[in-house]
């Protein structure tokens, strides 16, 4: 299950996730709407969940009493007895010791921290509210709590050097047991897009990604997915569910669920979500996309290829096999049973997907 917390302290210059900056007066109304949504769709049978991921937005902007209400709603409608992993996202600027204590006491196992960089001028360019000092104290706080820690880092930031990237990578490895590396991409109309062009950033990103692929495995952080690195056993089970095309229920504005080949998209914005909740989430408040068996299969192939385990050859249609054999050999690792991407293939993932689609 994914729960979308649509609130942030301010909007970062590159962000394309849905969140509202500073509308904290609406948190209680969002919790009430979440209750209505969960009751409408999940009141009948208490679905047993395997993983929980509270993301956003910025979940660490919620107060403890709001967190408690959220947990009360979720436990009212869902069965957590089989939960193997529960993650909350957080930002260094808003994460407090009491959040970490609360998460520990409520059976959370992981915290995913938006570090992004440990270089202050890069953080300022990205429009983040924290500086490197705050990021270090937040990482220390989580490490000392016993929660597993994942850190997000961004590469391809204007003015970023390989030296500063090396510093950010090596520093987070001292605290975390999971690292996610994302290339800075600029969505149209974001403040950063107006200042810099995407083409320039995209070419700049390649060497940083390549360096991450080199340095992280040296410290036992294996690349298990295009953007994700962890020592064996610390992979994010929730995200693996997406890449394995497992069913994922998602609650909150802009959340997208996937159940047995059908994708359900919730109202995209908070006000539309409130309106839907007022009317007890009528059918037309969600959009549905039913994937054909062919599209479902192609999607599963692409999702599986994102991971180091790759895809079982049994899933490949002759058409896909032919397309793969037309591409350069060094993009793939091919065995009798499976096909996965090589390191180089991981770097060129986007071009491979567009060939396969
Ligand atoms: S904190 Fe995260 S979700 Fe919020 S604006 Fe920044 S990048 Fe987007």
PDB file of N, CA, C and O and ligand atoms in Angstrom, residues 8 10-12 14-15 17 19 56-58 91 128, ligand 1:
ATOM      1  N   UNK A   8       4.035  19.876   1.522  1.00  0.00           N
ATOM      2  CA  UNK A   8       5.465  20.182   1.654  1.00  0.00           C
ATOM      3  C   UNK A   8       5.607  21.557   2.283  1.00  0.00           C
ATOM      4  O   UNK A   8       4.688  22.376   2.207  1.00  0.00           O
ATOM      5  N   UNK A  10       7.802  23.845   1.259  1.00  0.00           N
ATOM      6  CA  UNK A  10       7.859  24.753   0.111  1.00  0.00           C
ATOM      7  C   UNK A  10       8.115  23.878  -1.109  1.00  0.00           C
ATOM      8  O   UNK A  10       8.386  22.689  -0.972  1.00  0.00           O
ATOM      9  N   UNK A  11       8.009  24.454  -2.283  1.00  0.00           N
ATOM     10  CA  UNK A  11       8.161  23.643  -3.491  1.00  0.00           C
ATOM     11  C   UNK A  11       9.605  23.723  -3.989  1.00  0.00           C
ATOM     12  O   UNK A  11      10.123  24.822  -4.226  1.00  0.00           O
ATOM     13  N   UNK A  12      10.258  22.583  -4.150  1.00  0.00           N
ATOM     14  CA  UNK A  12      11.634  22.581  -4.644  1.00  0.00           C
ATOM     15  C   UNK A  12      11.629  22.951  -6.134  1.00  0.00           C
ATOM     16  O   UNK A  12      10.667  22.647  -6.848  1.00  0.00           O
ATOM     17  N   UNK A  14      12.726  21.840  -8.830  1.00  0.00           N
ATOM     18  CA  UNK A  14      12.716  20.849  -9.911  1.00  0.00           C
ATOM     19  C   UNK A  14      11.553  19.869  -9.787  1.00  0.00           C
ATOM     20  O   UNK A  14      11.393  18.972 -10.609  1.00  0.00           O
ATOM     21  N   UNK A  15      10.725  20.041  -8.721  1.00  0.00           N
ATOM     22  CA  UNK A  15       9.833  18.937  -8.340  1.00  0.00           C
ATOM     23  C   UNK A  15       8.644  18.780  -9.270  1.00  0.00           C
ATOM     24  O   UNK A  15       7.963  19.741  -9.606  1.00  0.00           O
ATOM     25  N   UNK A  17       6.473  16.036  -8.470  1.00  0.00           N
ATOM     26  CA  UNK A  17       5.491  15.258  -7.696  1.00  0.00           C
ATOM     27  C   UNK A  17       4.362  16.181  -7.280  1.00  0.00           C
ATOM     28  O   UNK A  17       4.570  17.383  -7.089  1.00  0.00           O
ATOM     29  N   UNK A  19       2.304  18.007  -4.798  1.00  0.00           N
ATOM     30  CA  UNK A  19       2.225  18.393  -3.385  1.00  0.00           C
ATOM     31  C   UNK A  19       1.857  19.856  -3.307  1.00  0.00           C
ATOM     32  O   UNK A  19       2.042  20.607  -4.266  1.00  0.00           O
ATOM     33  N   UNK A  56       5.341  11.132  -0.491  1.00  0.00           N
ATOM     34  CA  UNK A  56       4.711  12.431  -0.725  1.00  0.00           C
ATOM     35  C   UNK A  56       5.367  13.207  -1.833  1.00  0.00           C
ATOM     36  O   UNK A  56       5.985  12.608  -2.708  1.00  0.00           O
ATOM     37  N   UNK A  57       5.285  14.531  -1.669  1.00  0.00           N
ATOM     38  CA  UNK A  57       5.043  15.285  -0.464  1.00  0.00           C
ATOM     39  C   UNK A  57       6.092  14.996   0.618  1.00  0.00           C
ATOM     40  O   UNK A  57       7.117  14.375   0.373  1.00  0.00           O
ATOM     41  N   UNK A  58       5.768  15.469   1.786  1.00  0.00           N
ATOM     42  CA  UNK A  58       6.719  15.311   2.890  1.00  0.00           C
ATOM     43  C   UNK A  58       6.005  14.800   4.143  1.00  0.00           C
ATOM     44  O   UNK A  58       5.461  15.596   4.926  1.00  0.00           O
ATOM     45  N   UNK A  91      12.030  14.591   5.133  1.00  0.00           N
ATOM     46  CA  UNK A  91      13.035  15.556   4.699  1.00  0.00           C
ATOM     47  C   UNK A  91      13.874  16.007   5.883  1.00  0.00           C
ATOM     48  O   UNK A  91      13.340  16.144   6.997  1.00  0.00           O
ATOM     49  N   UNK A 128      16.289  23.393  -2.036  1.00  0.00           N
ATOM     50  CA  UNK A 128      15.978  22.625  -0.818  1.00  0.00           C
ATOM     51  C   UNK A 128      16.055  23.543   0.399  1.00  0.00           C
ATOM     52  O   UNK A 128      16.839  24.493   0.417  1.00  0.00           O
TER      53      UNK A 128
HETATM   54  S1  LIG B   1      10.210  18.077  -0.707  1.00  0.00           S
HETATM   55 FE1  LIG B   1      10.038  16.459  -2.267  1.00  0.00          FE
HETATM   56  S2  LIG B   1       7.868  16.397  -2.826  1.00  0.00           S
HETATM   57 FE2  LIG B   1       8.205  18.328  -1.710  1.00  0.00          FE
HETATM   58  S3  LIG B   1       8.581  19.854  -3.305  1.00  0.00           S
HETATM   59 FE3  LIG B   1      10.594  19.074  -2.673  1.00  0.00          FE
HETATM   60  S4  LIG B   1      11.037  17.330  -4.080  1.00  0.00           S
HETATM   61 FE4  LIG B   1       8.831  17.822  -4.240  1.00  0.00          FE
END
